[in-house]
Every structure is written in structure tokens, then in C-alpha cells.
Amino acid sequence: MIETRGISKFFSVVNENGMAEGLTAVLNVSLTIPDGAIVSMLGPSGCGKSTFLEILAGLQAPTDGEIRIDGNLVLEPLPSTRKEMEDYKRRYRFISPLANGVFTDHPKHDIAMIFQDYAVFPWMTAIQNVVFALKLRAGGNNRSGRAARSEMMDKAVFYLNKVGLAGAENKYPSQLSGGMRQRLALARALSVEPKIILMDEPFAAVDALQREKLQDDLLRLWEDAKAGNAPIIIVMVSHDVQEAVYLSDEVIVFSPGPGGTIRNRIPVAIPRPRARTDPGIVEIQERIFAILQYDINQESMYSI
Ligand SMILES: Nc1ncnc2c1ncn2[C@@H]1O[C@H](COP(=O)(O)OP(=O)(O)O)[C@@H](O)[C@H]1O
Ligand SMILES: [Mg+2]
């Protein structure tokens, strides 16, 4: 379970006159996300969705508020300066730094990330990308023997197969389509058997047909994990209302930024498997469209 209480994030930025100025990226976000839930966050660009997700990932420290994961307060030395934050993002592209501290007693309860802009490593083959994650997860050097290595290779092959990349083990990302690259990112995330996967617009760069297939595969893998008694929480930022509703147990709509906060929480209590054209799904999608449309109209009213 993830619980956030009163999470806010302020940045100081330099405005066009060269003066320092405060910017509120996220304001007072309190949420509880139960184990095994899929939750999507929607909202206009700039409302703080990515910032909030990075705070959950431990890539940024909140200015205010607290996060608990499985009841444990997240007390890691989180990065507070911009430089530290960038370093963290480079170092922990797909396994949260929180995985090291909070979960010492539960080493499997890791957080994996699939962020559009920290894609897979282009200089590693598909299998090397996955094995690298497994090594990072194992702590790098504490088990680097031949047996451990072959175990990691087997696991990597297993997860590459699971996401439909059998046969592409030795290809470089540049030899894969956009959809396949996201599958590789998914394999890498799943390989560490995380308890939480955070995704920031993971399918945004994939064409519509591929995207639907990826969504269905994601659901299948999520169901598999649940059936295997290792449910995964998925928290996903999306800009696609249909995707968000189709996939999620709950859709969280953020208010327009700056200072994004929760505007609506919309449960999607429709049993799976769902049909994309299910009247219940479509009705919720329309409701969310109306909310977002209303906010856009309000904004343009104020700006003229
Ligand atoms: N490191 C940073 N320094 C200063 N401002 C930032 C930083 N990161 C994000 N912001 C600002 O915070 C706001 C929210 O950004 P972001 O979380 O990326 O929104 P979203 O993902 O919803 O589009 C924006 O106004 C953005 O410019
Ligand atoms: Mg974003």
C-alpha cells in the first residue's frame, strides 16, 4: 500500500526578469493506493503529474508531506538540490533508490519505473538491458559469480519471452520498434519482481494499434502477478483518457497547474476483463473528458 499525506513540492525558479520566484509544482496531495491496484493520473500539461510520480519514485524529495509504503515512512536521504536530483535520475533510471532503504527486510518489494524519457540503454542489447537491472537490484557486486550470472540470464530470457520479445534478445534498442522498446522497458521493470511499477506516459510514443496491444499485455502481466500472489501496484501518468479508464481501478484527475492538486478521484468499478466499448467505461470516459474540458475553458476565460 502506498499512502501519501499532504505532499507538496515547491521549486524556486528564475523568472524572465532574472528574479528568483517560487513555483508550486504539486500542492497537498494525499492518496492511498491499495496493493495490486492500477491507478492513473490525468491532468493538463504542467500540473505536476511527473513531479508527483518522481516523488513517489524517490527521485525527488517533497518539500512537505510524507509517504508511507506498506506502513513504513520513507525516510531516505532524498535528493533536495536540482543537481542531486539529476544525478539520482541518471543513476536510478528504473529501480527506485527507495528500494535500498525502505525495503531492507523485504528485498522483493521494489519499485520499478518506466519513464518515457529515461528509456533503455542504447548501447546494451535487449538481454543486457534486463541483466543490468537484475545486477543493480542484486546490489552490484555481492553475487557476481558464474551461477548468479547464468541465473540472471535465465530470468532475463523468461521476462523477455513474457513481454513478447523472444528472439530479440541480442538486438540493440535501435533495431527495435518503439513498441518493442517499451516492451523491453516493461521486461526490465518486471524482471526485478517489483511491488510497485511507476509509469510516466509509457505508451505515448507508440502508434494507436500497438498501444492497445501494449495495454492488454500490461493487464495480462499484471493479472499473472496477482494470480502468482505477488500483486503489483501500477501508478501511471497518462494523457489518454481512454487508456486511463480502460486500465485503471481509479483515475485521479489533477487540477491545472501550477500547483496541481487532486481535483477528482474517479473509481472505475467495472470488472475485468473489460471491453473497450463497455457502456460503463465509455460513460466514465465522457465524464472525465467533460471535467478536463471545463478546466481548459475556465483557464482560457481567465487568460483573456
Ligand atoms: N526541476 C524543476 N525546477 C523548476 N521547475 C520545475 C522542475 N520540474 C518541474 N517544474 C515545474 O513544475 C510544474 C509541473 O511540472 P511537471 O510535473 O513536469 O508537470 P506534468 O508532468 O503534469 O506536465 C511545471 O510548471 C514545471 O515547469
Ligand atoms: Mg509530465
GROMACS .gro file of C-alpha atoms and ligand atoms in nm:
model
  332
    1MET     CA    1   0.000   0.000   0.000
    2ILE     CA    2   0.119   0.348  -0.083
    3GLU     CA    3  -0.001   0.635   0.136
    4THR     CA    4   0.089   0.995   0.073
    5ARG     CA    5  -0.011   1.268   0.310
    6GLY     CA    6  -0.006   1.635   0.215
    7ILE     CA    7   0.266   1.606  -0.047
    8SER     CA    8   0.371   1.946  -0.184
    9LYS     CA    9   0.664   2.046  -0.397
   10PHE     CA   10   0.791   2.400  -0.443
   11PHE     CA   11   1.068   2.499  -0.680
   12SER     CA   12   1.250   2.823  -0.688
   13VAL     CA   13   1.293   2.938  -1.043
   14VAL     CA   14   1.439   3.243  -1.212
   15ASN     CA   15   1.176   3.446  -1.394
   16GLU     CA   16   1.219   3.643  -1.717
   17ASN     CA   17   1.341   3.945  -1.519
   18GLY     CA   18   1.618   3.741  -1.364
   19MET     CA   19   1.446   3.737  -1.025
   20ALA     CA   20   1.407   3.430  -0.807
   21GLU     CA   21   1.048   3.323  -0.780
   22GLY     CA   22   0.860   3.038  -0.614
   23LEU     CA   23   0.678   2.782  -0.822
   24THR     CA   24   0.437   2.530  -0.676
   25ALA     CA   25   0.453   2.212  -0.879
   26VAL     CA   26   0.242   1.990  -0.654
   27LEU     CA   27   0.010   2.103  -0.377
   28ASN     CA   28  -0.112   1.896  -0.087
   29VAL     CA   29  -0.167   1.559  -0.250
   30SER     CA   30  -0.299   1.290  -0.017
   31LEU     CA   31  -0.369   0.949  -0.159
   32THR     CA   32  -0.398   0.588  -0.056
   33ILE     CA   33  -0.328   0.324  -0.316
   34PRO     CA   34  -0.402  -0.033  -0.209
   35ASP     CA   35  -0.188  -0.332  -0.306
   36GLY     CA   36  -0.241  -0.457  -0.655
   37ALA     CA   37  -0.435  -0.152  -0.775
   38ILE     CA   38  -0.391   0.024  -1.106
   39VAL     CA   39  -0.423   0.399  -1.068
   40SER     CA   40  -0.387   0.656  -1.343
   41MET     CA   41  -0.319   1.025  -1.313
   42LEU     CA   42  -0.461   1.262  -1.570
   43GLY     CA   43  -0.445   1.637  -1.599
   44PRO     CA   44  -0.330   1.920  -1.821
   45SER     CA   45   0.035   1.951  -1.905
   46GLY     CA   46   0.236   2.123  -1.632
   47CYS     CA   47   0.001   2.029  -1.347
   48GLY     CA   48   0.268   1.834  -1.161
   49LYS     CA   49   0.196   1.472  -1.254
   50SER     CA   50   0.556   1.386  -1.339
   51THR     CA   51   0.684   1.566  -1.032
   52PHE     CA   52   0.446   1.372  -0.810
   53LEU     CA   53   0.546   1.042  -0.970
   54GLU     CA   54   0.914   1.122  -0.925
   55ILE     CA   55   0.847   1.196  -0.560
   56LEU     CA   56   0.684   0.853  -0.529
   57ALA     CA   57   0.988   0.705  -0.701
   58GLY     CA   58   1.221   0.872  -0.455
   59LEU     CA   59   1.388   1.070  -0.732
   60GLN     CA   60   1.287   1.399  -0.571
   61ALA     CA   61   1.220   1.497  -0.213
   62PRO     CA   62   0.883   1.653  -0.139
   63THR     CA   63   0.901   1.998   0.018
   64ASP     CA   64   0.622   1.900   0.252
   65GLY     CA   65   0.424   1.593   0.345
   66GLU     CA   66   0.507   1.228   0.391
   67ILE     CA   67   0.496   0.899   0.210
   68ARG     CA   68   0.448   0.559   0.361
   69ILE     CA   69   0.495   0.237   0.175
   70ASP     CA   70   0.349  -0.066   0.349
   71GLY     CA   71   0.325   0.150   0.657
   72ASN     CA   72   0.696   0.242   0.656
   73LEU     CA   73   0.773   0.607   0.649
   74VAL     CA   74   1.000   0.691   0.361
   75LEU     CA   75   1.297   0.846   0.531
   76GLU     CA   76   1.566   0.803   0.273
   77PRO     CA   77   1.812   1.082   0.223
   78LEU     CA   78   1.620   1.206  -0.077
   79PRO     CA   79   1.782   1.448  -0.319
   80SER     CA   80   1.695   1.808  -0.250
   81THR     CA   81   1.906   2.014  -0.486
   82ARG     CA   82   1.846   2.015  -0.856
   83LYS     CA   83   2.190   1.870  -0.925
   84GLU     CA   84   2.137   1.587  -0.679
   85MET     CA   85   1.801   1.522  -0.839
   86GLU     CA   86   1.953   1.496  -1.185
   87ASP     CA   87   2.222   1.261  -1.051
   88TYR     CA   88   1.956   1.041  -0.899
   89LYS     CA   89   1.764   1.032  -1.223
   90ARG     CA   90   2.073   0.922  -1.410
   91ARG     CA   91   2.167   0.659  -1.155
   92TYR     CA   92   1.827   0.517  -1.083
   93ARG     CA   93   1.666   0.504  -1.422
   94PHE     CA   94   1.444   0.213  -1.348
   95ILE     CA   95   1.486   0.091  -0.993
   96SER     CA   96   1.386   0.335  -0.727
   97PRO     CA   97   1.654   0.444  -0.482
   98LEU     CA   98   1.392   0.378  -0.214
   99ALA     CA   99   1.424   0.010  -0.284
  100ASN     CA  100   1.752   0.010  -0.097
  101GLY     CA  101   1.637   0.160   0.230
  102VAL     CA  102   1.272   0.114   0.300
  103PHE     CA  103   1.263  -0.245   0.198
  104THR     CA  104   1.569  -0.392   0.363
  105ASP     CA  105   1.356  -0.659   0.525
  106HIS     CA  106   1.153  -0.721   0.213
  107PRO     CA  107   1.403  -0.716  -0.067
  108LYS     CA  108   1.144  -0.810  -0.325
  109HIS     CA  109   0.921  -0.513  -0.258
  110ASP     CA  110   1.099  -0.290  -0.502
  111ILE     CA  111   0.976  -0.003  -0.707
  112ALA     CA  112   1.046  -0.018  -1.079
  113MET     CA  113   0.996   0.270  -1.315
  114ILE     CA  114   0.916   0.304  -1.681
  115PHE     CA  115   0.959   0.666  -1.777
  116GLN     CA  116   0.939   0.773  -2.135
  117ASP     CA  117   1.247   0.987  -2.119
  118TYR     CA  118   1.485   0.754  -1.939
  119ALA     CA  119   1.449   0.486  -2.196
  120VAL     CA  120   1.652   0.170  -2.222
  121PHE     CA  121   2.030   0.190  -2.265
  122PRO     CA  122   2.101   0.214  -2.638
  123TRP     CA  123   2.449   0.064  -2.605
  124MET     CA  124   2.323  -0.259  -2.450
  125THR     CA  125   2.135  -0.540  -2.621
  126ALA     CA  126   1.787  -0.631  -2.501
  127ILE     CA  127   1.914  -0.906  -2.274
  128GLN     CA  128   2.198  -0.691  -2.142
  129ASN     CA  129   1.947  -0.420  -2.050
  130VAL     CA  130   1.747  -0.666  -1.840
  131VAL     CA  131   2.052  -0.831  -1.684
  132PHE     CA  132   2.185  -0.490  -1.591
  133ALA     CA  133   1.866  -0.418  -1.396
  134LEU     CA  134   1.895  -0.752  -1.219
  135LYS     CA  135   2.255  -0.677  -1.124
  136LEU     CA  136   2.162  -0.337  -0.991
  137ARG     CA  137   1.882  -0.499  -0.799
  138ALA     CA  138   2.120  -0.758  -0.653
  139GLY     CA  139   2.340  -0.480  -0.526
  140GLY     CA  140   2.600  -0.494  -0.799
  141ASN     CA  141   2.889  -0.695  -0.665
  142ASN     CA  142   2.766  -0.914  -0.383
  143ARG     CA  143   2.677  -1.207  -0.610
  144SER     CA  144   2.868  -1.182  -0.929
  145GLY     CA  145   2.969  -1.548  -0.968
  146ARG     CA  146   2.904  -1.753  -1.277
  147ALA     CA  147   2.599  -1.922  -1.124
  148ALA     CA  148   2.443  -1.590  -1.033
  149ARG     CA  149   2.511  -1.463  -1.382
  150SER     CA  150   2.352  -1.758  -1.555
  151GLU     CA  151   2.053  -1.730  -1.322
  152MET     CA  152   2.015  -1.365  -1.426
  153MET     CA  153   2.041  -1.458  -1.794
  154ASP     CA  154   1.766  -1.718  -1.749
  155LYS     CA  155   1.547  -1.469  -1.572
  156ALA     CA  156   1.606  -1.207  -1.839
  157VAL     CA  157   1.511  -1.455  -2.112
  158PHE     CA  158   1.200  -1.551  -1.915
  159TYR     CA  159   1.079  -1.192  -1.889
  160LEU     CA  160   1.172  -1.106  -2.248
  161ASN     CA  161   0.956  -1.401  -2.354
  162LYS     CA  162   0.676  -1.286  -2.128
  163VAL     CA  163   0.654  -0.947  -2.300
  164GLY     CA  164   0.673  -1.100  -2.647
  165LEU     CA  165   1.038  -1.030  -2.724
  166ALA     CA  166   1.151  -1.390  -2.774
  167GLY     CA  167   1.416  -1.390  -3.044
  168ALA     CA  168   1.510  -1.025  -2.990
  169GLU     CA  169   1.748  -1.092  -2.700
  170ASN     CA  170   2.058  -0.984  -2.888
  171LYS     CA  171   1.912  -0.685  -3.068
  172TYR     CA  172   2.005  -0.331  -2.973
  173PRO     CA  173   1.724  -0.085  -2.895
  174SER     CA  174   1.789   0.095  -3.225
  175GLN     CA  175   1.695  -0.229  -3.402
  176LEU     CA  176   1.360  -0.244  -3.221
  177SER     CA  177   1.038  -0.060  -3.299
  178GLY     CA  178   0.904   0.195  -3.049
  179GLY     CA  179   0.653  -0.058  -2.921
  180MET     CA  180   0.923  -0.321  -2.879
  181ARG     CA  181   1.143  -0.077  -2.689
  182GLN     CA  182   0.861  -0.016  -2.444
  183ARG     CA  183   0.819  -0.393  -2.414
  184LEU     CA  184   1.186  -0.412  -2.329
  185ALA     CA  185   1.140  -0.144  -2.063
  186LEU     CA  186   0.847  -0.348  -1.932
  187ALA     CA  187   1.055  -0.668  -1.924
  188ARG     CA  188   1.325  -0.485  -1.733
  189ALA     CA  189   1.075  -0.349  -1.482
  190LEU     CA  190   0.907  -0.688  -1.433
  191SER     CA  191   1.236  -0.876  -1.404
  192VAL     CA  192   1.311  -0.728  -1.063
  193GLU     CA  193   0.970  -0.855  -0.947
  194PRO     CA  194   0.866  -0.522  -0.806
  195LYS     CA  195   0.576  -0.449  -0.580
  196ILE     CA  196   0.519  -0.114  -0.745
  197ILE     CA  197   0.565  -0.002  -1.104
  198LEU     CA  198   0.555   0.370  -1.176
  199MET     CA  199   0.498   0.469  -1.537
  200ASP     CA  200   0.512   0.815  -1.689
  201GLU     CA  201   0.324   0.820  -2.019
  202PRO     CA  202   0.485   0.492  -2.116
  203PHE     CA  203   0.295   0.438  -2.439
  204ALA     CA  204   0.277   0.797  -2.560
  205ALA     CA  205   0.525   0.746  -2.843
  206VAL     CA  206   0.367   0.426  -2.972
  207ASP     CA  207   0.110   0.414  -3.252
  208ALA     CA  208  -0.255   0.354  -3.162
  209LEU     CA  209  -0.279  -0.015  -3.251
  210GLN     CA  210   0.046  -0.103  -3.077
  211ARG     CA  211  -0.065   0.099  -2.778
  212GLU     CA  212  -0.384  -0.106  -2.737
  213LYS     CA  213  -0.184  -0.424  -2.763
  214LEU     CA  214   0.065  -0.300  -2.504
  215GLN     CA  215  -0.217  -0.204  -2.270
  216ASP     CA  216  -0.368  -0.552  -2.298
  217ASP     CA  217  -0.030  -0.714  -2.245
  218LEU     CA  218   0.030  -0.497  -1.942
  219LEU     CA  219  -0.305  -0.607  -1.798
  220ARG     CA  220  -0.223  -0.970  -1.868
  221LEU     CA  221   0.113  -0.942  -1.690
  222TRP     CA  222  -0.048  -0.758  -1.400
  223GLU     CA  223  -0.315  -1.036  -1.375
  224ASP     CA  224  -0.038  -1.301  -1.386
  225ALA     CA  225   0.142  -1.133  -1.098
  226LYS     CA  226  -0.180  -1.120  -0.899
  227ALA     CA  227  -0.253  -1.487  -0.972
  228GLY     CA  228   0.100  -1.568  -0.855
  229ASN     CA  229   0.031  -1.395  -0.522
  230ALA     CA  230   0.268  -1.109  -0.600
  231PRO     CA  231   0.027  -0.827  -0.684
  232ILE     CA  232   0.180  -0.519  -0.842
  233ILE     CA  233   0.061  -0.164  -0.784
  234ILE     CA  234   0.076   0.030  -1.108
  235VAL     CA  235   0.071   0.407  -1.089
  236MET     CA  236   0.061   0.555  -1.434
  237VAL     CA  237   0.063   0.907  -1.568
  238SER     CA  238  -0.131   0.923  -1.891
  239HIS     CA  239  -0.257   1.190  -2.125
  240ASP     CA  240  -0.503   0.949  -2.278
  241VAL     CA  241  -0.842   0.942  -2.105
  242GLN     CA  242  -0.948   0.622  -2.277
  243GLU     CA  243  -0.631   0.442  -2.176
  244ALA     CA  244  -0.657   0.564  -1.818
  245VAL     CA  245  -1.015   0.447  -1.771
  246TYR     CA  246  -0.971   0.119  -1.956
  247LEU     CA  247  -0.673   0.019  -1.743
  248SER     CA  248  -0.743   0.161  -1.401
  249ASP     CA  249  -0.923   0.087  -1.079
  250GLU     CA  250  -0.920   0.457  -1.012
  251VAL     CA  251  -0.848   0.767  -1.218
  252ILE     CA  252  -0.709   1.071  -1.044
  253VAL     CA  253  -0.768   1.397  -1.220
  254PHE     CA  254  -0.531   1.678  -1.128
  255SER     CA  255  -0.631   2.041  -1.138
  256PRO     CA  256  -0.448   2.263  -1.387
  257GLY     CA  257  -0.107   2.374  -1.266
  258PRO     CA  258   0.093   2.538  -1.143
  259GLY     CA  259   0.019   2.393  -0.804
  260GLY     CA  260  -0.152   2.079  -0.928
  261THR     CA  261  -0.363   1.908  -0.671
  262ILE     CA  262  -0.624   1.635  -0.678
  263ARG     CA  263  -0.937   1.762  -0.842
  264ASN     CA  264  -1.136   1.441  -0.872
  265ARG     CA  265  -1.089   1.079  -0.783
  266ILE     CA  266  -1.297   0.863  -1.009
  267PRO     CA  267  -1.331   0.493  -0.929
  268VAL     CA  268  -1.372   0.256  -1.222
  269ALA     CA  269  -1.563  -0.029  -1.060
  270ILE     CA  270  -1.603  -0.235  -1.373
  271PRO     CA  271  -1.488  -0.596  -1.355
  272ARG     CA  272  -1.208  -0.723  -1.578
  273PRO     CA  273  -1.173  -0.834  -1.847
  274ARG     CA  274  -1.328  -0.517  -1.980
  275ALA     CA  275  -1.445  -0.437  -2.327
  276ARG     CA  276  -1.317  -0.104  -2.456
  277THR     CA  277  -1.670  -0.027  -2.570
  278ASP     CA  278  -1.836  -0.125  -2.241
  279PRO     CA  279  -2.105   0.140  -2.180
  280GLY     CA  280  -1.985   0.183  -1.821
  281ILE     CA  281  -1.629   0.252  -1.938
  282VAL     CA  282  -1.745   0.493  -2.206
  283GLU     CA  283  -1.964   0.681  -1.960
  284ILE     CA  284  -1.672   0.736  -1.721
  285GLN     CA  285  -1.450   0.845  -2.008
  286GLU     CA  286  -1.707   1.104  -2.109
  287ARG     CA  287  -1.734   1.232  -1.755
  288ILE     CA  288  -1.358   1.281  -1.737
  289PHE     CA  289  -1.345   1.449  -2.077
  290ALA     CA  290  -1.610   1.691  -1.952
  291ILE     CA  291  -1.405   1.773  -1.641
  292LEU     CA  292  -1.087   1.835  -1.840
  293GLN     CA  293  -1.275   2.038  -2.099
  294TYR     CA  294  -1.432   2.251  -1.828
  295ASP     CA  295  -1.091   2.326  -1.677
  296ILE     CA  296  -0.949   2.425  -2.014
  297ASN     CA  297  -1.242   2.659  -2.075
  298GLN     CA  298  -1.203   2.816  -1.731
  299GLU     CA  299  -0.834   2.872  -1.797
  300SER     CA  300  -0.892   3.044  -2.126
  301MET     CA  301  -1.164   3.258  -1.967
  302TYR     CA  302  -0.917   3.385  -1.709
  303SER     CA  303  -0.636   3.439  -1.953
  304ILE     CA  304  -0.823   3.683  -2.180
  305LIG     N1  305   1.328   2.077  -1.153
  305LIG     C1  306   1.240   2.174  -1.170
  305LIG     N2  307   1.269   2.304  -1.143
  305LIG     C2  308   1.177   2.402  -1.159
  305LIG     N3  309   1.051   2.380  -1.201
  305LIG     C3  310   1.014   2.255  -1.231
  305LIG     C4  311   1.106   2.145  -1.218
  305LIG     N4  312   1.040   2.031  -1.255
  305LIG     C5  313   0.916   2.069  -1.288
  305LIG     N5  314   0.899   2.202  -1.275
  305LIG     C6  315   0.775   2.279  -1.299
  305LIG     O1  316   0.672   2.219  -1.220
  305LIG     C7  317   0.547   2.219  -1.290
  305LIG     C8  318   0.495   2.077  -1.300
  305LIG     O2  319   0.576   2.004  -1.392
  305LIG     P1  320   0.552   1.851  -1.426
  305LIG     O3  321   0.549   1.774  -1.300
  305LIG     O4  322   0.652   1.812  -1.528
  305LIG     O5  323   0.405   1.854  -1.491
  305LIG     P2  324   0.329   1.746  -1.582
  305LIG     O6  325   0.404   1.616  -1.576
  305LIG     O7  326   0.191   1.737  -1.522
  305LIG     O8  327   0.323   1.803  -1.720
  305LIG     C9  328   0.575   2.286  -1.424
  305LIG     O9  329   0.540   2.421  -1.413
  305LIG    C10  330   0.724   2.268  -1.441
  305LIG    O10  331   0.777   2.368  -1.523
  306MG      MG  332   0.491   1.502  -1.731
   0.00000   0.00000   0.00000
